[in-house]
Amino acid sequence: MSTEVLPPVAPEVLADAVEQLSARLRKKLDAAIADCAARAAPGADGSVDVPFGEDAVVTLRPGPSGTVTDAAHAVCTCLLAPRCLHRAAVLGAAPIADGGEAESGEPHGEPRGEPARGGDGSGDQVPAMSPVSGMAVGSGGGRTESAAAAATASAVSAGAAGTGGSGGAVGSRGVPGGVGGAAGEGPAPVLTVAQVRAASALWDASAEALSAGVTAGGAVVQAELLRAAHTARLAGLPRAEAAALRVVRGLRAARERSNGQRLSELAGAFRELLAGAALLASGSAGAVAAGTSRRAYEQGGSLRVYGLCREPVLSATGYGGVATHLLGAEGSFFSVSDVRPGGLARAKGAGSASVALGGAVLDHAGLARGGLRIVGATVSADGRLGAGRGVSATPVRGVDWSEEPVAALFARPVREAMVSALGDGTDGSGGSGADPSGAALLGCDVEVVGAVGDHLVVRVVDRGPVLRLRPAHPHPELPHAANLRRIAEHPGLVVRVLGRPDPERAATLRPLAVGPVPGASCTLRLPEEWLGRADLGYDRLQGSHFPSAAERPGPVGPPVADGPDPLADAPLWRVRRLLETGVAGGRRAVAEAGRCTDTAALVAPLRRAGLGGAARLAEALTAEADRRPRDAFGRLTDASADGYARAWLASAVHLAAAERSLVVASWS
């Protein structure tokens, strides 16, 4: 279903329209939405008309911002208006507008449905008061299970504390272990009563949406989630609202069978939403978990920064631009971004756009290979440089990758650099830095082995690990993939690579720029004006940039083959499939999976691999999904989705932490 003609609609407007429908009309809403966009026609005055037969026409007149932000902006000519099916259907077919400028919702970074990840809320702000961690380790123990158990305990503790009086029933509802209160060491709570109530309402709506799944998560379920998201924004919880909007967009894309939709992304969005809502509803969260409506910038004094590379930014929500990564004299990462609506065309053109920072006469191409001396700098928590009135910037000479302070990036052992970039995997958090996805940049010198499938296999020099290089952005009109294919044609080539480790794949690096290795004979031959680096998202490598055939070494070894992949070889895929089954088919699908499949077939491989915690949580999830107590008349005595949502969340957080630990270990 195309929604290009229909203007964006504010979440609260859609939620109100659905709430006004009768129960009979709500049952017809999904069918009415199906063909609304195809009938939409733009009007001469900027409005959009959608006809329904001969007697009803819905007209949308967006406000100055181009968004339908008020109920009066959507009118219908039928007798039942505004409580009519036509009006609600058109609003439900339109794209959802961003409810606020939430920090976690900014269109910056590698897009994964929504490009920025706000964190799952299961960090160290809520102490693990439950014995879940001890039970989650199971028979396997080990660092992977211990790290996963710590994350699981925090998530389940927060979930239990934030669900009212039912919190103490975790053990009896199938989640391993009982849960105590949220008291303990940690930062003092700063949330208001209204914020805790809004988070509790968001948890309830999220749990119902998860229980329904994609198959039953139609417009009515989405509207309830949008209403809870709007309440969260009014209460001052922009990060929770942004997470809810990501889930609603994912549900829509899945129901429309969008080509860009991935079930794993929707499962991750549900995990982040539930864990964040649980932490906030517990009342023990701090201001960081609540988020901010605008990105906070603090005074950074005087800085001298040097360009590293440029990265195209292309968001699934239609934004495009560039992010130029910089390195401070002390080794800190910074970035200057220029991201606006415009999509691919703007992402391709912004690489040579002017830098709007303190009056500096530079474009992004020049800044990536130059430097700046900044007076009165303002810096956000993730390293983005602000362009306030008091900021003054003067261009300075750039440095080659072989000069300090940049050379220190490539001198650091790759294992140590990777752990610093991605974190140790115990809390699901990434490293710090300017990178929008949460991982700092990593530099290393590698030798090209060859291409395998859709990626390039390289080995870190001096007997380092074997890595897989994948395009930082797979869009065919961006040169990332073409440049990697060109490099793959030269086995034995030694290249200096600067990129971002992929937190979801074993030993995988997403390169942003490459350059020659100092002192190597078989390396890149780049033009002098490129200052020893090529931005893979903007520059295109040519044949003249590579050594001649006479300079290349002989065969580097046997035919190229992928090395072992601990993440793919681990039986954790069984847990992932179970969780995604729940997202696709809801609670009923998980219950059927537990009944129709021998439980031992699910948990036995996990226990044999030493993943006893994952096995216990998977068993608890299937048991809770099938727990539907009824009275003597066959009526449900407990229709709440609360226990099921906590069981699903515990397994999902454990899986994410376990997979992150395996990814970190794969870089050894």
XYZ file of C-alpha atoms in Angstrom:
668
model
C 0.000 0.000 0.000
C 1.473 3.314 -1.084
C 1.039 6.253 1.293
C 2.921 8.852 -0.731
C -0.165 11.033 -1.358
C -1.489 10.960 2.203
C 0.117 13.438 4.641
C 1.575 12.252 7.964
C -0.843 12.056 10.874
C -0.033 12.792 14.513
C -0.375 9.667 16.684
C -2.961 11.222 19.017
C -5.257 12.193 16.129
C -5.392 8.617 14.872
C -5.830 7.223 18.382
C -8.795 9.540 19.041
C -10.452 8.632 15.750
C -10.249 4.902 16.482
C -11.466 5.368 20.045
C -14.643 7.088 18.793
C -15.638 4.061 16.709
C -18.205 1.581 17.930
C -17.193 -2.026 18.524
C -18.921 -3.067 15.297
C -17.009 -0.516 13.213
C -13.685 -1.386 14.824
C -13.992 -4.911 13.447
C -14.233 -3.464 9.925
C -11.416 -0.953 10.271
C -8.513 -3.038 8.915
C -10.457 -3.957 5.781
C -11.448 -0.328 5.236
C -7.828 0.843 5.518
C -6.569 -1.559 2.843
C -7.416 0.474 -0.279
C -7.629 4.034 1.061
C -4.238 5.125 -0.223
C -5.001 3.918 -3.746
C -8.086 6.175 -3.917
C -6.385 9.269 -2.472
C -6.145 12.272 -4.790
C -4.374 15.577 -4.062
C -6.475 18.732 -4.118
C -5.639 22.131 -5.533
C -5.320 23.774 -2.109
C -2.879 21.218 -0.705
C -5.584 18.985 0.714
C -6.063 15.288 -0.018
C -9.470 13.751 -0.843
C -10.362 10.092 -0.417
C -13.812 9.139 -1.799
C -15.967 6.368 -0.327
C -18.742 5.659 -2.800
C -21.031 8.484 -3.888
C -22.025 9.929 -0.521
C -18.824 10.141 1.532
C -15.539 11.935 0.933
C -12.797 12.304 3.539
C -10.651 15.430 3.205
C -7.314 15.878 4.944
C -5.997 19.437 5.265
C -2.587 19.287 6.947
C -1.296 22.202 8.975
C 1.644 24.475 8.119
C 4.096 21.705 9.018
C 2.517 19.386 6.456
C 1.164 17.100 9.181
C -2.399 16.431 10.328
C -2.030 17.535 13.935
C -5.628 18.331 14.852
C -8.933 16.493 14.569
C -10.320 19.425 12.558
C -7.767 18.715 9.822
C -9.660 15.509 8.891
C -13.336 15.828 7.926
C -15.844 13.479 6.323
C -19.109 14.308 4.524
C -21.058 11.301 5.825
C -23.781 11.578 8.474
C -21.807 9.699 11.143
C -18.808 12.032 10.994
C -16.585 12.512 12.877
C -17.284 9.116 14.472
C -17.316 7.330 11.146
C -15.372 4.443 9.695
C -14.306 6.467 6.637
C -12.421 9.094 8.598
C -10.676 6.577 10.875
C -9.705 4.433 7.875
C -8.044 7.314 6.019
C -6.171 8.416 9.112
C -5.086 4.812 9.681
C -3.784 4.523 6.121
C -1.641 7.668 6.390
C 1.946 7.494 7.635
C 2.552 8.202 11.311
C 4.293 11.461 12.105
C 6.955 11.751 14.761
C 5.272 12.836 17.953
C 8.291 14.831 19.142
C 11.940 15.478 18.521
C 13.024 12.637 20.764
C 16.744 12.101 20.999
C 16.436 8.414 20.208
C 14.305 9.140 17.166
C 16.639 11.444 15.293
C 17.344 10.286 11.765
C 21.072 9.884 12.110
C 23.064 6.775 11.492
C 22.784 3.458 9.759
C 19.063 2.801 9.323
C 17.631 -0.358 10.889
C 13.973 0.451 10.588
C 14.546 3.530 12.726
C 18.192 4.483 12.691
C 18.922 5.338 16.301
C 18.710 2.843 19.105
C 17.668 4.161 22.432
C 18.811 1.191 24.523
C 16.762 -1.551 26.047
C 16.536 0.030 29.436
C 18.004 -2.993 31.147
C 21.262 -1.422 32.259
C 22.597 -0.935 35.719
C 20.078 1.678 36.809
C 17.807 -1.030 38.246
C 19.750 -3.471 40.424
C 19.186 -7.174 39.872
C 17.133 -8.100 42.912
C 15.943 -11.404 41.505
C 17.641 -14.809 41.626
C 17.007 -15.061 37.882
C 20.703 -14.615 37.241
C 21.587 -17.733 39.158
C 18.986 -19.833 37.403
C 19.712 -18.376 33.993
C 23.246 -19.679 34.002
C 21.875 -23.194 34.109
C 24.171 -26.082 33.484
C 26.417 -24.237 31.115
C 27.703 -21.305 33.122
C 30.519 -19.481 31.413
C 30.989 -15.843 30.482
C 28.351 -15.838 27.734
C 25.577 -17.100 30.013
C 26.729 -14.967 32.944
C 26.588 -11.798 30.879
C 23.199 -12.744 29.485
C 21.918 -13.630 32.936
C 22.854 -10.222 34.322
C 20.931 -8.462 31.565
C 17.970 -10.788 31.970
C 17.800 -10.240 35.712
C 17.743 -6.468 35.320
C 15.015 -6.594 32.684
C 12.793 -8.978 34.611
C 13.309 -7.070 37.863
C 12.279 -3.837 36.172
C 9.321 -5.522 34.505
C 8.035 -6.953 37.749
C 8.436 -3.715 39.652
C 6.671 -1.743 36.983
C 3.499 -3.799 36.595
C 1.611 -2.969 39.709
C 0.450 -5.585 42.104
C 1.139 -8.471 39.762
C 4.876 -7.937 39.981
C 5.422 -10.512 42.662
C 3.851 -13.258 40.607
C 6.741 -13.692 38.217
C 7.832 -16.992 39.655
C 4.333 -18.445 39.619
C 3.698 -17.253 36.080
C 6.517 -19.134 34.504
C 9.446 -16.726 34.592
C 12.249 -18.383 36.543
C 12.733 -17.056 40.025
C 10.840 -14.613 42.172
C 11.318 -10.899 41.996
C 11.823 -8.522 44.839
C 11.265 -4.818 44.951
C 13.134 -2.187 43.025
C 14.936 -0.824 46.058
C 18.674 -1.018 46.253
C 21.763 0.863 45.340
C 21.744 3.074 42.309
C 20.793 6.589 41.272
C 17.948 8.245 43.123
C 14.645 8.146 41.217
C 13.807 11.398 39.446
C 10.553 10.397 37.748
C 7.247 11.959 38.692
C 4.072 10.075 39.538
C 2.615 11.054 36.148
C 5.648 9.644 34.338
C 5.437 6.340 36.204
C 1.739 6.057 35.391
C 2.366 6.862 31.723
C 5.105 4.245 31.572
C 2.822 1.663 33.210
C 0.122 2.404 30.630
C 2.696 2.065 27.865
C 3.819 -1.275 29.292
C 0.216 -2.548 29.304
C -0.383 -1.437 25.707
C 2.935 -2.920 24.584
C 2.185 -6.226 26.287
C -1.189 -6.427 24.543
C 0.405 -5.622 21.174
C 3.036 -8.326 21.694
C 0.379 -10.837 22.719
C -1.594 -10.043 19.553
C 1.407 -10.230 17.228
C 1.476 -9.091 13.623
C -1.500 -11.226 12.602
C -3.862 -9.628 15.138
C -2.026 -6.325 15.591
C -4.333 -4.293 13.390
C -5.371 -0.657 13.547
C -7.178 -0.980 16.872
C -4.160 -2.486 18.654
C -1.880 0.079 17.037
C -4.172 2.926 18.096
C -3.997 1.831 21.738
C -0.225 1.806 21.510
C -0.221 5.247 19.871
C -2.429 6.650 22.624
C -0.051 5.305 25.267
C 2.889 6.760 23.318
C 1.237 10.168 23.196
C 0.587 10.032 26.936
C 4.260 9.193 27.462
C 5.291 12.246 25.452
C 2.984 14.524 27.430
C 4.479 13.094 30.631
C 8.004 13.884 29.445
C 9.128 10.432 28.247
C 10.220 11.099 24.643
C 12.480 8.059 24.426
C 9.626 5.708 25.324
C 7.382 7.430 22.808
C 9.975 7.032 20.046
C 10.302 3.312 20.850
C 6.522 2.883 20.651
C 6.360 4.626 17.273
C 9.064 2.279 15.956
C 6.967 -0.710 16.991
C 3.822 0.674 15.348
C 5.681 1.370 12.112
C 7.134 -2.128 12.238
C 3.685 -3.664 12.731
C 2.364 -1.722 9.776
C 5.245 -2.732 7.529
C 4.862 -6.386 8.517
C 1.115 -6.410 7.888
C 1.637 -4.723 4.514
C 4.456 -7.186 3.721
C 6.824 -4.342 2.954
C 10.016 -5.355 1.154
C 12.206 -3.554 3.682
C 10.539 -5.149 6.699
C 12.481 -7.657 8.787
C 10.876 -9.673 11.559
C 14.104 -9.575 13.554
C 14.000 -5.764 13.560
C 10.430 -5.771 14.841
C 11.400 -8.226 17.578
C 14.258 -5.927 18.565
C 11.899 -2.942 18.623
C 9.528 -4.821 20.919
C 12.426 -5.728 23.204
C 13.574 -2.122 23.493
C 10.041 -0.837 24.060
C 9.132 -3.380 26.727
C 12.419 -3.112 28.592
C 12.367 0.679 28.512
C 8.736 0.861 29.653
C 9.416 -1.638 32.429
C 12.375 0.333 33.725
C 10.439 3.593 33.700
C 7.350 2.034 35.285
C 9.484 0.719 38.128
C 9.999 4.316 39.253
C 13.731 3.761 39.797
C 14.923 5.080 36.452
C 16.884 8.267 35.983
C 16.685 11.111 33.511
C 18.760 9.224 30.937
C 16.089 6.524 30.598
C 13.387 9.172 30.173
C 15.243 10.867 27.321
C 15.138 14.484 26.242
C 12.977 16.274 23.682
C 16.042 17.957 22.230
C 19.625 16.846 22.081
C 21.476 18.388 25.009
C 24.741 20.141 24.216
C 27.290 21.135 26.826
C 30.189 23.519 26.656
C 33.312 21.776 25.437
C 35.717 24.711 25.579
C 38.392 24.872 22.897
C 38.934 21.844 20.688
C 41.251 20.832 17.891
C 39.742 18.055 15.792
C 40.978 16.188 12.723
C 38.893 14.625 9.984
C 38.683 10.854 9.704
C 36.080 10.138 7.017
C 32.592 10.904 5.694
C 29.615 8.596 5.961
C 26.376 8.863 3.942
C 23.257 8.867 6.117
C 20.074 7.425 4.629
C 17.066 6.893 6.868
C 14.041 4.712 6.246
C 11.871 7.700 7.178
C 13.035 9.779 4.188
C 15.971 11.671 5.672
C 19.329 11.898 3.979
C 22.658 13.590 4.527
C 26.193 13.075 5.705
C 28.051 12.569 8.965
C 31.729 13.530 9.065
C 33.678 11.720 11.771
C 36.430 13.581 13.601
C 39.080 12.751 16.162
C 40.157 15.071 18.940
C 43.729 15.646 19.984
C 43.092 13.545 23.100
C 41.670 10.620 21.097
C 37.944 11.365 21.589
C 35.486 10.847 18.741
C 33.338 13.704 17.433
C 31.056 14.173 14.458
C 29.426 16.915 12.410
C 26.188 15.884 10.736
C 23.942 17.431 8.113
C 20.766 15.344 7.885
C 17.510 16.662 6.448
C 14.514 15.374 4.483
C 15.536 14.387 0.974
C 16.399 10.700 0.964
C 19.003 9.236 -1.365
C 19.522 12.354 -3.491
C 20.451 14.407 -0.470
C 22.674 11.676 0.988
C 24.668 11.620 -2.241
C 24.927 15.397 -2.568
C 25.565 16.280 1.062
C 29.096 14.880 0.920
C 30.254 18.109 -0.698
C 27.869 20.463 1.127
C 29.184 23.313 3.273
C 29.821 22.682 6.955
C 27.553 24.816 9.132
C 29.836 25.154 12.139
C 31.146 28.410 13.539
C 31.566 30.108 10.177
C 34.160 27.612 8.974
C 34.730 27.898 5.215
C 34.827 24.165 4.565
C 32.680 21.519 2.971
C 32.313 18.005 4.354
C 34.777 16.613 1.827
C 37.395 19.100 2.987
C 36.626 18.573 6.670
C 37.004 14.788 6.328
C 40.594 15.344 5.189
C 41.284 18.522 7.139
C 40.766 19.809 10.647
C 39.221 22.533 12.754
C 40.226 24.621 15.728
C 36.978 25.317 17.577
C 36.498 27.965 20.255
C 33.420 27.832 22.476
C 32.538 24.331 21.248
C 29.271 22.708 22.260
C 29.238 18.911 22.390
C 26.416 16.418 22.940
C 26.786 13.283 25.024
C 27.470 11.155 21.929
C 30.090 13.534 20.529
C 28.118 15.595 18.038
C 29.373 19.154 17.640
C 26.781 21.902 17.861
C 26.650 25.101 15.824
C 25.583 27.663 18.424
C 26.014 31.420 18.218
C 29.129 31.468 20.374
C 30.934 28.788 18.368
C 33.896 29.887 16.269
C 35.787 27.473 13.995
C 38.995 27.965 12.034
C 40.271 25.421 9.483
C 43.635 23.810 10.240
C 45.828 21.343 8.390
C 44.573 17.780 8.378
C 46.706 14.800 9.328
C 47.443 11.606 7.481
C 46.330 8.330 9.037
C 49.984 7.587 9.736
C 50.312 10.709 11.924
C 49.233 11.212 15.504
C 46.654 11.284 16.966
C 45.021 9.209 14.209
C 47.825 6.646 14.033
C 46.976 5.526 17.567
C 43.667 4.144 16.280
C 45.489 1.625 14.102
C 48.194 0.770 16.624
C 45.693 -0.537 19.170
C 45.200 -4.346 19.261
C 42.034 -5.187 17.355
C 40.518 -7.264 20.137
C 40.985 -4.480 22.654
C 39.641 -1.886 20.236
C 36.591 -4.004 19.455
C 35.698 -4.527 23.127
C 36.006 -0.784 23.676
C 33.849 -0.020 20.636
C 31.022 -2.455 21.375
C 31.230 -2.785 25.141
C 31.829 -6.031 26.974
C 28.383 -7.395 26.183
C 27.131 -7.550 29.739
C 24.537 -4.826 29.484
C 23.779 -4.521 25.878
C 25.273 -1.121 25.628
C 27.679 -0.041 23.099
C 30.785 1.962 23.447
C 30.925 5.662 23.510
C 31.759 7.876 20.656
C 30.247 9.870 17.931
C 28.911 6.977 16.061
C 25.121 7.147 15.935
C 24.614 3.412 16.229
C 26.334 3.261 19.590
C 29.710 1.772 18.550
C 32.899 3.797 18.207
C 35.075 3.509 15.131
C 37.741 0.831 14.903
C 40.917 0.908 12.823
C 43.154 -1.964 11.754
C 45.522 -3.114 9.010
C 44.262 -6.143 7.087
C 45.337 -8.419 4.250
C 42.742 -9.230 1.611
C 41.957 -12.939 1.335
C 39.070 -12.841 -1.133
C 35.315 -12.619 -1.561
C 32.861 -15.150 -0.165
C 29.245 -14.572 -1.029
C 28.265 -10.985 -0.334
C 31.209 -10.105 1.884
C 34.988 -9.729 1.766
C 37.214 -11.943 3.900
C 40.356 -10.330 5.325
C 42.916 -11.218 7.961
C 44.321 -8.720 10.428
C 48.065 -8.433 9.856
C 50.514 -10.002 12.292
C 48.463 -13.174 12.736
C 45.294 -11.429 13.756
C 41.749 -12.775 13.473
C 39.888 -13.348 10.217
C 37.237 -10.673 9.659
C 34.331 -10.221 7.300
C 33.912 -6.830 5.638
C 30.352 -5.927 4.677
C 29.093 -2.698 3.096
C 28.326 -0.006 5.656
C 25.226 0.768 3.602
C 23.837 -1.754 1.100
C 22.000 0.723 -1.146
C 23.098 -0.030 -4.743
C 23.450 3.660 -5.659
C 25.984 4.216 -2.902
C 29.522 3.008 -3.745
C 30.140 0.958 -0.578
C 29.493 -2.453 -2.156
C 31.195 -1.586 -5.464
C 34.365 -0.487 -3.683
C 34.515 -3.693 -1.638
C 34.081 -5.767 -4.795
C 36.975 -3.872 -6.372
C 39.191 -4.551 -3.349
C 38.225 -8.243 -3.393
C 39.774 -8.541 -6.860
C 43.256 -8.088 -5.342
C 44.088 -10.966 -2.952
C 47.185 -10.226 -0.916
C 46.548 -6.486 -0.904
C 47.309 -4.865 2.452
C 44.843 -2.142 3.387
C 44.294 0.143 6.357
C 40.589 0.055 7.272
C 38.503 2.358 9.438
C 34.999 1.127 10.194
C 32.358 0.171 12.678
C 32.080 -3.327 14.166
C 28.732 -4.977 13.495
C 27.165 -5.894 16.868
C 24.848 -8.476 15.272
C 27.362 -10.521 13.266
C 30.410 -12.472 14.301
C 33.781 -10.868 13.460
C 32.225 -8.413 11.014
C 33.380 -4.892 10.271
C 31.435 -2.263 8.315
C 34.244 -0.189 6.691
C 33.715 3.524 6.153
C 37.121 4.387 4.691
C 40.334 2.679 3.544
C 43.878 3.819 3.000
C 47.391 2.544 2.258
C 49.475 0.839 4.933
C 52.721 2.771 5.534
C 55.795 0.843 4.378
C 53.828 -1.908 2.581
C 54.714 -2.641 -1.041
C 51.368 -4.135 -2.065
C 48.925 -1.510 -0.902
C 46.693 1.232 -2.277
C 48.030 4.047 -4.456
C 45.686 6.936 -3.717
C 45.905 10.479 -5.158
C 47.741 13.036 -3.032
C 44.660 15.210 -2.705
C 42.850 12.342 -0.958
C 45.375 12.651 1.887
C 45.867 8.904 2.221
C 42.232 7.779 2.548
C 39.191 6.942 0.433
C 35.677 7.410 1.786
C 33.922 4.254 0.630
C 30.519 5.965 0.655
C 31.595 8.801 -1.686
C 34.927 8.069 -3.401
C 35.115 5.358 -6.052
C 38.259 3.244 -6.273
C 39.684 2.829 -9.780
C 42.188 0.422 -11.282
C 44.965 3.011 -11.016
C 44.547 3.034 -7.231
C 45.792 -0.556 -6.950
C 49.285 -2.016 -7.455
C 50.112 -3.478 -10.836
C 50.075 -7.217 -11.487
C 53.872 -7.362 -11.203
C 53.731 -5.898 -7.695
C 51.122 -8.295 -6.392
C 52.209 -11.370 -4.430
C 51.550 -14.877 -5.626
C 48.612 -17.005 -4.505
C 47.861 -16.301 -0.856
C 46.733 -19.826 -0.033
C 43.922 -22.317 -0.629
C 40.545 -21.204 -2.008
C 38.767 -18.663 0.108
C 36.396 -20.107 2.696
C 34.520 -18.635 5.590
C 35.919 -19.390 8.999
C 33.842 -20.684 11.887
C 30.937 -18.497 12.930
C 30.222 -19.037 16.638
C 27.014 -17.055 16.416
C 25.594 -19.023 13.492
C 26.805 -22.345 14.888
C 25.265 -21.810 18.327
C 21.756 -23.231 18.849
C 20.551 -19.815 19.969
C 18.766 -19.573 16.630
C 16.093 -21.813 18.148
C 15.348 -19.174 20.781
C 15.411 -16.435 18.161
C 12.931 -18.346 16.023
C 10.639 -18.848 19.026
C 10.712 -15.128 19.863
C 10.074 -14.112 16.257
C 7.249 -16.633 16.077
C 5.671 -14.797 18.984
C 6.092 -11.448 17.243
C 4.566 -12.761 14.022
C 1.732 -14.885 15.383
C 1.334 -13.613 18.918
C 0.906 -15.527 22.126
C -1.169 -18.250 20.492
C 1.636 -19.087 18.036
C 4.154 -19.521 20.871
C 1.729 -21.764 22.739
C 1.200 -23.881 19.631
C 4.968 -24.128 19.109
C 5.327 -25.455 22.637
C 2.535 -27.981 22.207
C 3.148 -29.213 18.694
C 6.901 -29.550 19.016
C 8.621 -31.792 21.488
C 9.932 -29.440 24.149
C 13.096 -31.481 24.384
C 13.850 -30.675 20.738
C 13.990 -27.016 21.709
C 15.837 -27.127 25.020
C 18.070 -30.180 24.669
C 20.422 -28.622 22.046
C 20.663 -25.500 24.193
C 21.649 -27.458 27.279
C 24.161 -29.558 25.336
C 25.809 -26.323 24.190
C 26.015 -25.058 27.775
C 23.172 -22.571 27.331
C 21.086 -23.708 30.260
C 19.760 -20.217 30.966
C 18.384 -19.858 27.448
C 16.741 -23.290 27.772
C 15.039 -22.393 31.060
C 13.746 -19.087 29.750
C 12.438 -20.688 26.559
C 10.586 -23.295 28.608
C 9.155 -20.557 30.814
C 7.998 -18.612 27.755
C 6.143 -21.528 26.164
C 4.575 -22.436 29.509
C 3.381 -18.874 30.119
C 2.042 -18.562 26.566
C -0.083 -21.672 27.106
C -1.274 -20.606 30.561
C -4.891 -19.536 30.041
C -6.748 -20.352 33.297
C -10.537 -20.604 33.003
C -13.384 -20.928 35.441
C -16.109 -23.583 35.487
C -17.970 -21.771 32.701
C -14.951 -21.630 30.394
C -14.283 -17.934 30.945
C -10.724 -16.649 31.289
C -9.893 -15.808 34.879
C -6.728 -13.923 33.931
C -6.789 -12.339 30.477
C -3.825 -10.063 31.161
C -0.827 -10.277 28.815
C 1.483 -9.028 31.565
C 3.047 -12.344 32.548
C 3.535 -13.403 28.929
C 5.213 -10.085 28.073
C 7.642 -10.449 30.992
C 8.485 -14.018 30.005
C 9.076 -12.940 26.388
C 11.162 -9.954 27.491
C 13.328 -12.074 29.803
C 14.127 -14.493 26.988
C 14.696 -11.688 24.465
C 17.103 -9.735 26.697
C 18.991 -12.928 27.563
C 19.281 -13.800 23.872
C 20.564 -10.332 22.950
C 23.207 -10.407 25.684
C 24.287 -13.959 24.831
C 24.635 -13.118 21.144
C 26.602 -9.979 21.967
C 29.014 -12.028 24.089
C 29.535 -14.463 21.209
C 30.168 -11.574 18.830
C 32.796 -10.114 21.152
C 34.449 -13.523 21.517
C 34.586 -13.990 17.730
C 37.127 -11.165 17.451
C 39.755 -13.125 19.393
